[in-house]
PDB file of N, CA and C in Angstrom:
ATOM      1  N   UNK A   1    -127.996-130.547-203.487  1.00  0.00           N
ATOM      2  CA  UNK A   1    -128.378-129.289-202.892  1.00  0.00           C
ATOM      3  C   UNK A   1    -127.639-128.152-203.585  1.00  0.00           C
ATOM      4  N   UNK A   2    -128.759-127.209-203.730  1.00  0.00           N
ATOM      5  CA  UNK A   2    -127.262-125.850-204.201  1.00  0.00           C
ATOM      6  C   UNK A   2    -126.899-125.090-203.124  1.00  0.00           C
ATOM      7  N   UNK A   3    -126.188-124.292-203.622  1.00  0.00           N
ATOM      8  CA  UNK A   3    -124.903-123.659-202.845  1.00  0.00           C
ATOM      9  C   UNK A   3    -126.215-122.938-202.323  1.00  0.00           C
ATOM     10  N   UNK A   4    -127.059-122.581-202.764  1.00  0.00           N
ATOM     11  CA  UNK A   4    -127.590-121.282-201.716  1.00  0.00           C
ATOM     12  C   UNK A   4    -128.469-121.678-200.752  1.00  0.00           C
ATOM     13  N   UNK A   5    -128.796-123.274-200.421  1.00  0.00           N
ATOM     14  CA  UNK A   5    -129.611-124.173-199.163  1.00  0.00           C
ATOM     15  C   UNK A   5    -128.291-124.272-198.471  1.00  0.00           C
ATOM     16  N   UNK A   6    -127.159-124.455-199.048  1.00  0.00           N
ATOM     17  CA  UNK A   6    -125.740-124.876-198.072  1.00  0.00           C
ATOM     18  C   UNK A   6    -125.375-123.837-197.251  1.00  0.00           C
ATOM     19  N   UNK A   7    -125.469-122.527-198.010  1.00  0.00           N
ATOM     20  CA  UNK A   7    -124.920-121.359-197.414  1.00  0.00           C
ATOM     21  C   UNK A   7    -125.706-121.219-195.812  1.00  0.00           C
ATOM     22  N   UNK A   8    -127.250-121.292-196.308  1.00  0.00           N
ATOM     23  CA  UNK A   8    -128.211-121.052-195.546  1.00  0.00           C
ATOM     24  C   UNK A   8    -128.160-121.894-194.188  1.00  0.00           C
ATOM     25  N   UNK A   9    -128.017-123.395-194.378  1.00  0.00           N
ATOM     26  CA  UNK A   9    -127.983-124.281-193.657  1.00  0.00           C
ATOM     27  C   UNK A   9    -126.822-123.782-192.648  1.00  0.00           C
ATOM     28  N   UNK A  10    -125.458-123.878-192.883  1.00  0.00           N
ATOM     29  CA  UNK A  10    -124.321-123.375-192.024  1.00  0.00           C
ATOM     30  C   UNK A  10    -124.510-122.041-191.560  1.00  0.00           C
ATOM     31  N   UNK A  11    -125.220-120.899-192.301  1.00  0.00           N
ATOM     32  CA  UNK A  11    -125.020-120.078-191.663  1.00  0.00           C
ATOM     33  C   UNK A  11    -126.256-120.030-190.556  1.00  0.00           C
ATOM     34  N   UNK A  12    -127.191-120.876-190.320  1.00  0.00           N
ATOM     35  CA  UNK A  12    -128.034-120.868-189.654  1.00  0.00           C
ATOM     36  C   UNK A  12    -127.475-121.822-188.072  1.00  0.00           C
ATOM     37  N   UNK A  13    -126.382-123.165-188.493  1.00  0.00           N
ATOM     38  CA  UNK A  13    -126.120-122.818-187.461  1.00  0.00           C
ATOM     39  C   UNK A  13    -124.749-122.085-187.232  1.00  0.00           C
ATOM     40  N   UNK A  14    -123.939-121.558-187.466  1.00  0.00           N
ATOM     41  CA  UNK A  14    -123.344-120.310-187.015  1.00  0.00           C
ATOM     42  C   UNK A  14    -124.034-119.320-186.249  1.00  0.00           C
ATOM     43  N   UNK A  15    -125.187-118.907-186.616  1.00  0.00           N
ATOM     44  CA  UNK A  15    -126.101-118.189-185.764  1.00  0.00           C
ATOM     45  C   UNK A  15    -126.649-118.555-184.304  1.00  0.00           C
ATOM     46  N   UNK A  16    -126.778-119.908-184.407  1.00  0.00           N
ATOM     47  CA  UNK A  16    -127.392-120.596-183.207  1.00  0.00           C
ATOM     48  C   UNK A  16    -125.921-120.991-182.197  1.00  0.00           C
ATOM     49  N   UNK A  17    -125.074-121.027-182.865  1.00  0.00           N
ATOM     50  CA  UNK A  17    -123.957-121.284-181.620  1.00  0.00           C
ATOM     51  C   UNK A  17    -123.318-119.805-181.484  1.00  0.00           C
ATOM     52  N   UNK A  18    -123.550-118.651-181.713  1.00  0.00           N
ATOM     53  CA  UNK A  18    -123.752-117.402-181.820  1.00  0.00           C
ATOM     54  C   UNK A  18    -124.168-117.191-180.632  1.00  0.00           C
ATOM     55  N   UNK A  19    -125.670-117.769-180.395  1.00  0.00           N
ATOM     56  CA  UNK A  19    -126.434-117.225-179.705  1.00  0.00           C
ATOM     57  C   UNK A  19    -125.831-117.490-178.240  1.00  0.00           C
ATOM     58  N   UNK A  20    -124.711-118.807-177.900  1.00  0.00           N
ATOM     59  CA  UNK A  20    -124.599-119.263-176.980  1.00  0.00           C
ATOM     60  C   UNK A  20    -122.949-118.510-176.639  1.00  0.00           C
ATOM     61  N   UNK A  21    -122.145-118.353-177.740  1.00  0.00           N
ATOM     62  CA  UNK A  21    -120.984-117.838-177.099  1.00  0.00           C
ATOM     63  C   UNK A  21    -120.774-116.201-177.568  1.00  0.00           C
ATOM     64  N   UNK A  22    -122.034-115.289-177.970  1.00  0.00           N
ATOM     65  CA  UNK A  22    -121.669-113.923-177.481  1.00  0.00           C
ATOM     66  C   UNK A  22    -121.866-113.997-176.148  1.00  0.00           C
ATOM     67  N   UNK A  23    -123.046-114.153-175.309  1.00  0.00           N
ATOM     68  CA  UNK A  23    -122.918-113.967-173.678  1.00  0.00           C
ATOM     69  C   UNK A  23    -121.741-114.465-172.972  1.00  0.00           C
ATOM     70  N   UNK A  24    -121.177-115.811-173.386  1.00  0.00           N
ATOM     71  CA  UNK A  24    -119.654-115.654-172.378  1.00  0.00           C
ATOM     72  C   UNK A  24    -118.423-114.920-172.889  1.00  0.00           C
ATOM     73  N   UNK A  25    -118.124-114.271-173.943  1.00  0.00           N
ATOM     74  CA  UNK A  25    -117.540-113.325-174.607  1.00  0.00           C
ATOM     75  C   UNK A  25    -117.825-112.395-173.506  1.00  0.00           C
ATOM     76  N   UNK A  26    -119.061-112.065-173.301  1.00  0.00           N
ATOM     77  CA  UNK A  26    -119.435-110.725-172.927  1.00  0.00           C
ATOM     78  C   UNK A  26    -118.993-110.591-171.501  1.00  0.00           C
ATOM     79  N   UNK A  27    -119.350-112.221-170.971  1.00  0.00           N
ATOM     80  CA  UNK A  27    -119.095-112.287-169.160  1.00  0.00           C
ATOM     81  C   UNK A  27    -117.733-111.811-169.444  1.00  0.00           C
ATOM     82  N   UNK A  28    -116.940-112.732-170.272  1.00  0.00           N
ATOM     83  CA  UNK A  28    -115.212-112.705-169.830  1.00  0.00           C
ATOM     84  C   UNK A  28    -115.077-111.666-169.636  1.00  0.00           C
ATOM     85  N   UNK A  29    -115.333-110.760-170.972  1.00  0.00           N
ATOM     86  CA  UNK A  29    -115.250-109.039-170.107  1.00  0.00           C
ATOM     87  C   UNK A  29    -115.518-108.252-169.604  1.00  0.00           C
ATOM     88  N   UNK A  30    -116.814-108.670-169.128  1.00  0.00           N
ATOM     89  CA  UNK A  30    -117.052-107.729-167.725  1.00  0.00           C
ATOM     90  C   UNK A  30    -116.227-108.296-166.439  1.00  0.00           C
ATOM     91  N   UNK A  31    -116.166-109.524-166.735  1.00  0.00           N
ATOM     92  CA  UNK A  31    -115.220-110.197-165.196  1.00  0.00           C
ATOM     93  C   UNK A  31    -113.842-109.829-165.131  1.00  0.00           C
ATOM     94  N   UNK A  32    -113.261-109.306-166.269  1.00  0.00           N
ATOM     95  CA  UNK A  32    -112.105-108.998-166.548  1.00  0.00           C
ATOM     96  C   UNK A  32    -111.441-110.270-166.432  1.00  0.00           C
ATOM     97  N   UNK A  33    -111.630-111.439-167.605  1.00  0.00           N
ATOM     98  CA  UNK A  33    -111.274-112.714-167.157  1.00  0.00           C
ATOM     99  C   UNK A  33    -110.950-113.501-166.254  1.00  0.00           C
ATOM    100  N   UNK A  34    -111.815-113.217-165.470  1.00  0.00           N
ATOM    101  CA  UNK A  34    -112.056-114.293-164.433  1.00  0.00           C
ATOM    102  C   UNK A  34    -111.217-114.070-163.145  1.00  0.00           C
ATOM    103  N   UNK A  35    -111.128-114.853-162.405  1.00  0.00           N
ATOM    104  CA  UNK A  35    -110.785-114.793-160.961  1.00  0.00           C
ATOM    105  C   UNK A  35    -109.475-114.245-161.365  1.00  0.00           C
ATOM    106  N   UNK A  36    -108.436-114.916-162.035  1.00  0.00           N
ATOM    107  CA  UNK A  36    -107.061-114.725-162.407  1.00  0.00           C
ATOM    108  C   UNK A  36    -106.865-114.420-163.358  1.00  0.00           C
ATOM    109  N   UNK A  37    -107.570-114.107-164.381  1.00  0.00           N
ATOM    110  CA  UNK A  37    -107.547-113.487-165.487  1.00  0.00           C
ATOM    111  C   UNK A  37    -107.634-114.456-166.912  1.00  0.00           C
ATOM    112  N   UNK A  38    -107.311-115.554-166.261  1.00  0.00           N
ATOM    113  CA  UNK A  38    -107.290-117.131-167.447  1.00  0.00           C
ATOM    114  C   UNK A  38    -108.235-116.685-168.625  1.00  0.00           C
ATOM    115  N   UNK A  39    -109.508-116.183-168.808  1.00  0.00           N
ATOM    116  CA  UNK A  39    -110.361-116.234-169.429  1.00  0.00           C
ATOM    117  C   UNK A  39    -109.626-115.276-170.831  1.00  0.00           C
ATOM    118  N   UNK A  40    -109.074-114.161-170.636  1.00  0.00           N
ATOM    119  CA  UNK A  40    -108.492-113.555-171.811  1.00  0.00           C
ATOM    120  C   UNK A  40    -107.463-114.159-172.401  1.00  0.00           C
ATOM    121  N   UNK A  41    -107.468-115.367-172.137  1.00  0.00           N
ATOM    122  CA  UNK A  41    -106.682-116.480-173.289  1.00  0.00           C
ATOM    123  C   UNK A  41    -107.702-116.675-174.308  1.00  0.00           C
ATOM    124  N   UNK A  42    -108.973-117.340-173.607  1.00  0.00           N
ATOM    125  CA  UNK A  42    -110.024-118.172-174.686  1.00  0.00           C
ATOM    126  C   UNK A  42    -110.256-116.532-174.920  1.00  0.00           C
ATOM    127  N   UNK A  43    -110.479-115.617-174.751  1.00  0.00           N
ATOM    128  CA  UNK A  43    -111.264-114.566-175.583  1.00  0.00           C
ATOM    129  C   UNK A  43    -110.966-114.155-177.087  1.00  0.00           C
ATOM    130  N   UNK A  44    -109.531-114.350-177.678  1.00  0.00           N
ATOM    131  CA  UNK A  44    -109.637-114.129-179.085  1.00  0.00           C
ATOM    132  C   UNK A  44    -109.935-115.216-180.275  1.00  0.00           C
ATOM    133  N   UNK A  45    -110.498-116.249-179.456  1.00  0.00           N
ATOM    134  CA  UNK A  45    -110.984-117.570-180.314  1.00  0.00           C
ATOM    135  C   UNK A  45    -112.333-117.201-180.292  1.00  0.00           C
ATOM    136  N   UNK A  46    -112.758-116.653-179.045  1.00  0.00           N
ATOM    137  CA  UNK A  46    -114.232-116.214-179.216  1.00  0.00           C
ATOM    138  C   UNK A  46    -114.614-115.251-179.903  1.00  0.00           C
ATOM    139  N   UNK A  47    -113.747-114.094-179.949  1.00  0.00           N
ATOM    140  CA  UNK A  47    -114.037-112.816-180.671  1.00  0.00           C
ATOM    141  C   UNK A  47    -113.973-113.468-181.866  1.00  0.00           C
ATOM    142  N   UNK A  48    -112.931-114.349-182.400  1.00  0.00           N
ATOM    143  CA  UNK A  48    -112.856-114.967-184.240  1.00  0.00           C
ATOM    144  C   UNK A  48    -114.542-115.315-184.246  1.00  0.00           C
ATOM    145  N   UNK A  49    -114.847-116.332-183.084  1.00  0.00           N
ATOM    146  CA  UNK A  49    -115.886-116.723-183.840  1.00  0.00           C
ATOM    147  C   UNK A  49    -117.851-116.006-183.755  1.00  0.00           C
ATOM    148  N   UNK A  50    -117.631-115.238-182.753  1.00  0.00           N
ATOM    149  CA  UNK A  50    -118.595-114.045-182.914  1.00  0.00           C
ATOM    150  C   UNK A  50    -118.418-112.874-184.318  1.00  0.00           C
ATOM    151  N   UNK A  51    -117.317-112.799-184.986  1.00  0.00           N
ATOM    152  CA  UNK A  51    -116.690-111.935-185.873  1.00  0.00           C
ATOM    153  C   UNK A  51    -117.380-112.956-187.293  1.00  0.00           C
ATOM    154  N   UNK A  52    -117.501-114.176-187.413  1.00  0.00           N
ATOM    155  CA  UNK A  52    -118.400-114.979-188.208  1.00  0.00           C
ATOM    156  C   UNK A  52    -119.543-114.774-188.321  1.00  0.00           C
ATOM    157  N   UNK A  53    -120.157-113.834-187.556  1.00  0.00           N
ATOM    158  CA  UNK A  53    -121.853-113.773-187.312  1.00  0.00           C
ATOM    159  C   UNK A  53    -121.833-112.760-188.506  1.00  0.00           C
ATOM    160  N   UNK A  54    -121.255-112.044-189.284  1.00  0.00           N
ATOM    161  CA  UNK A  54    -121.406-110.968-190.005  1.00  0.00           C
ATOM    162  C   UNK A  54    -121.589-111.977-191.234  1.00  0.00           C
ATOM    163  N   UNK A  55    -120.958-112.862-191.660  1.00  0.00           N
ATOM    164  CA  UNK A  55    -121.131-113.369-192.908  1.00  0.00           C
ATOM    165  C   UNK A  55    -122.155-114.302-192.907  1.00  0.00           C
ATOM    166  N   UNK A  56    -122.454-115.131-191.831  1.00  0.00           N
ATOM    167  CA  UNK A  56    -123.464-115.601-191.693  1.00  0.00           C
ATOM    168  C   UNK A  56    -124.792-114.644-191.980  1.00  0.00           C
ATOM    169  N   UNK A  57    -124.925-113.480-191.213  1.00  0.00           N
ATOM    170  CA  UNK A  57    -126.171-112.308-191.960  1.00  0.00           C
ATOM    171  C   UNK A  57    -126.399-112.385-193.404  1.00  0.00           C
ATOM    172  N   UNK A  58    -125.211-112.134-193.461  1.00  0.00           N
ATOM    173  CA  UNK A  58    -124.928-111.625-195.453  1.00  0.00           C
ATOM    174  C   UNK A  58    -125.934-112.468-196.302  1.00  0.00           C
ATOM    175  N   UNK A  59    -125.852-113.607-195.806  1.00  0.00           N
ATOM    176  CA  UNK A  59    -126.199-114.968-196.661  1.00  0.00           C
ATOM    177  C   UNK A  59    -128.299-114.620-196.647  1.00  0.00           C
ATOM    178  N   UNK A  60    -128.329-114.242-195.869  1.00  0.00           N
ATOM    179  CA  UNK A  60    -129.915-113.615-196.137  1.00  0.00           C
ATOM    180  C   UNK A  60    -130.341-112.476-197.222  1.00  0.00           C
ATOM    181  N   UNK A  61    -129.308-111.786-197.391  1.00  0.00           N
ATOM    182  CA  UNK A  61    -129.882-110.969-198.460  1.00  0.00           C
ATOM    183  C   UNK A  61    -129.356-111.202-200.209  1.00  0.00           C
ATOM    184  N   UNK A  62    -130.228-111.254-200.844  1.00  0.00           N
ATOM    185  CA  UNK A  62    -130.103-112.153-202.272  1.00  0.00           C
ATOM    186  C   UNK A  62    -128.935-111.418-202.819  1.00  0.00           C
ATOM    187  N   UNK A  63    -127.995-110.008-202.662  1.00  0.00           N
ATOM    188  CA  UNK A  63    -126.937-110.150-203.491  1.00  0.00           C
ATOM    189  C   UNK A  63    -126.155-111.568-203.024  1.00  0.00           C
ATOM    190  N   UNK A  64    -125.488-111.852-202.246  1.00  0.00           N
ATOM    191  CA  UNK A  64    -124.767-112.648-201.430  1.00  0.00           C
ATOM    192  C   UNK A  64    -125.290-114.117-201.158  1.00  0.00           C
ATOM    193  N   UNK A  65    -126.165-114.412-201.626  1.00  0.00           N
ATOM    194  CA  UNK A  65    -126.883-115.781-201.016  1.00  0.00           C
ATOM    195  C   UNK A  65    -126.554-116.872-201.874  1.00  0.00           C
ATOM    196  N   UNK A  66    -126.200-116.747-202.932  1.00  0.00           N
ATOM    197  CA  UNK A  66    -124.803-117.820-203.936  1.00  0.00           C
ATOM    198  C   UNK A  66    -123.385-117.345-204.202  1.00  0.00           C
ATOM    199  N   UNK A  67    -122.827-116.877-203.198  1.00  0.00           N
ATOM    200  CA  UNK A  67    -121.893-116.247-202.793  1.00  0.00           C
ATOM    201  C   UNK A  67    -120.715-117.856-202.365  1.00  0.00           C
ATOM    202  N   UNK A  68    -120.036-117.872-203.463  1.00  0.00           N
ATOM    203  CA  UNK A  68    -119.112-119.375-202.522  1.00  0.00           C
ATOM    204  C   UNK A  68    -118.079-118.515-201.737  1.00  0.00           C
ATOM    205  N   UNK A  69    -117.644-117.467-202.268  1.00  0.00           N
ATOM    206  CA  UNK A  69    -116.645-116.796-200.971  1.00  0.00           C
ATOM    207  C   UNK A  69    -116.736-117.095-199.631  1.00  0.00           C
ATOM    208  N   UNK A  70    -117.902-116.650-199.826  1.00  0.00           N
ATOM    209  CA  UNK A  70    -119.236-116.024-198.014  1.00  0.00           C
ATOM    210  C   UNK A  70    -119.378-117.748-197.771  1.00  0.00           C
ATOM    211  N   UNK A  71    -119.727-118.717-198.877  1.00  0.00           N
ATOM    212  CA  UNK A  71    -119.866-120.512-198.453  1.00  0.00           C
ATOM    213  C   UNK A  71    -118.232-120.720-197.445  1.00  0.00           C
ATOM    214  N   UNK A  72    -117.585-120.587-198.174  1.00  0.00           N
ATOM    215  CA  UNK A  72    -116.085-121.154-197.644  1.00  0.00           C
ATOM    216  C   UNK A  72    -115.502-120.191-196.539  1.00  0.00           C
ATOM    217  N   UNK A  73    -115.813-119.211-196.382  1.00  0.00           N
ATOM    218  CA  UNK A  73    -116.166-118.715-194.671  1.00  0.00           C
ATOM    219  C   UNK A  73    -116.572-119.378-193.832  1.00  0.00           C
ATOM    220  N   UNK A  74    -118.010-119.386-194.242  1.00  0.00           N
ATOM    221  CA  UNK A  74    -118.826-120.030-192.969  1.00  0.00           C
ATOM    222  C   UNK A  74    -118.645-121.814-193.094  1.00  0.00           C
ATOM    223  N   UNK A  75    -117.789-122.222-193.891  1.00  0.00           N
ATOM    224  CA  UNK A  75    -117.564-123.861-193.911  1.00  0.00           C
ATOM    225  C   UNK A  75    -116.267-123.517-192.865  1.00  0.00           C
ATOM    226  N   UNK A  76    -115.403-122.958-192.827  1.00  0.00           N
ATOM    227  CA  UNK A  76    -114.281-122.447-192.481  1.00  0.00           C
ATOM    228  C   UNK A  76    -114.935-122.442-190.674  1.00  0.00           C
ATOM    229  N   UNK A  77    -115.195-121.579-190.340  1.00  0.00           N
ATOM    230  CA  UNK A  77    -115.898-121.452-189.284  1.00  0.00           C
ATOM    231  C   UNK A  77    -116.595-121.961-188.636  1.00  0.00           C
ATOM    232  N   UNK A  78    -117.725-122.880-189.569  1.00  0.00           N
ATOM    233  CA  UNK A  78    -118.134-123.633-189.054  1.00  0.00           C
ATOM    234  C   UNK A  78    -117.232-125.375-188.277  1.00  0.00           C
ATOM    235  N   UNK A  79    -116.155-125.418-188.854  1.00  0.00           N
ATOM    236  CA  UNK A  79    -115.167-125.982-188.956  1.00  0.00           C
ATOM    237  C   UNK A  79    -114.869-125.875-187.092  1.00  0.00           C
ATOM    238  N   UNK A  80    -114.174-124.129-187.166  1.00  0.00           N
ATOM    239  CA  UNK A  80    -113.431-123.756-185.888  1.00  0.00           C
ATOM    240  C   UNK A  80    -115.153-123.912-184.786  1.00  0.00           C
ATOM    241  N   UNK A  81    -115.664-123.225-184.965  1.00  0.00           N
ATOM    242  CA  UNK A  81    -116.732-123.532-184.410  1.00  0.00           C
ATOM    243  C   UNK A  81    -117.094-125.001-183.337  1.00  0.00           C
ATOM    244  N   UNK A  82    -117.029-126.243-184.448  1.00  0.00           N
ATOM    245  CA  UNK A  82    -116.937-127.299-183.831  1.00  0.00           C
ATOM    246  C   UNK A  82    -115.768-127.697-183.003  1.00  0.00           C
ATOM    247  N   UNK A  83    -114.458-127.130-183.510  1.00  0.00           N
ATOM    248  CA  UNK A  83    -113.148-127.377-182.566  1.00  0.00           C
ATOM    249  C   UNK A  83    -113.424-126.837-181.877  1.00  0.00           C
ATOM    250  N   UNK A  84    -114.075-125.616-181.455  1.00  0.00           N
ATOM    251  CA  UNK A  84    -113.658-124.960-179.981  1.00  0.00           C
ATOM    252  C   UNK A  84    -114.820-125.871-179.290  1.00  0.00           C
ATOM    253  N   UNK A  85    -115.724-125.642-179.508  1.00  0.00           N
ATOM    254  CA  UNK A  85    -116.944-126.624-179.067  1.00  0.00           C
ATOM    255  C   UNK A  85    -116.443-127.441-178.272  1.00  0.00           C
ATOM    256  N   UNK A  86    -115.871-128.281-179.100  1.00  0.00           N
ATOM    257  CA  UNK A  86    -115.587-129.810-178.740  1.00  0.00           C
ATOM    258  C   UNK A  86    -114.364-129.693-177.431  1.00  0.00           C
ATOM    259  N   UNK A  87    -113.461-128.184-177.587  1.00  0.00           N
ATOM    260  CA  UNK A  87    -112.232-128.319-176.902  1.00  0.00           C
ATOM    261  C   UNK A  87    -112.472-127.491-175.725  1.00  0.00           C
ATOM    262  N   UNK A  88    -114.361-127.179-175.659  1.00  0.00           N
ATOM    263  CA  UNK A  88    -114.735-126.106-174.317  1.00  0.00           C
ATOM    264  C   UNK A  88    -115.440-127.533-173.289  1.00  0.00           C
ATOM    265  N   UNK A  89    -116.186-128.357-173.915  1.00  0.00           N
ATOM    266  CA  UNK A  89    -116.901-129.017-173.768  1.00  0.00           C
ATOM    267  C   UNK A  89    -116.858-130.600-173.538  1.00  0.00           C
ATOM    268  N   UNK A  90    -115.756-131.205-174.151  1.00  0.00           N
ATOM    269  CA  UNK A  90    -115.520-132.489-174.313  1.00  0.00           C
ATOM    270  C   UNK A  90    -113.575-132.691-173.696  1.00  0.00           C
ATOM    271  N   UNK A  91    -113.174-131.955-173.361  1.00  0.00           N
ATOM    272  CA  UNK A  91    -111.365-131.980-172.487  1.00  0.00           C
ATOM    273  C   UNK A  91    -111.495-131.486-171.188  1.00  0.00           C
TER     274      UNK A  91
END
């Protein structure tokens, strides 16, 4: 595969788990984290990984779309991505 189906592939899903943790980003702060406030712990793991959605874009427009910088970002991320996942979802 080349780098520019790889880019595409990760940053597509970066986008799709995007779609699922801007809205609790968004709750935490309107709730002002939660009953006791617990939630503005997880909020700067979330902001990191909503802050990934920008390079994930990039990868659509042809300057940037064989870009290994912008690859090893979103491998990077996609990385944390699955840790938080796994450490919202599976502990």
């Amino acid at each position: 595969m080349s780098v520019k189906t790889i880019n595409r592939i990760i940053a597509i899903i970066i986008i799709l788990s995007n779609i699922y943790w801007i809205p609790i980003s968004y709750e935490i702060i309107k709730t002002s984290g939660g009953a006791m406030g617990f939630g503005f712990m997880f909020l700067p793991f979330l902001l990191f990984l909503n802050i990934l959605f920008i390079p994930s874009i990039l990868i659509f427009f042809n300057k940037y779309k064989d870009n290994t910088f912008i690859l090893s970002i979103n491998i990077l991320g996609l990385a944390l991505i699955i840790f938080i996942s796994w450490l919202a979802f599976f502990k």
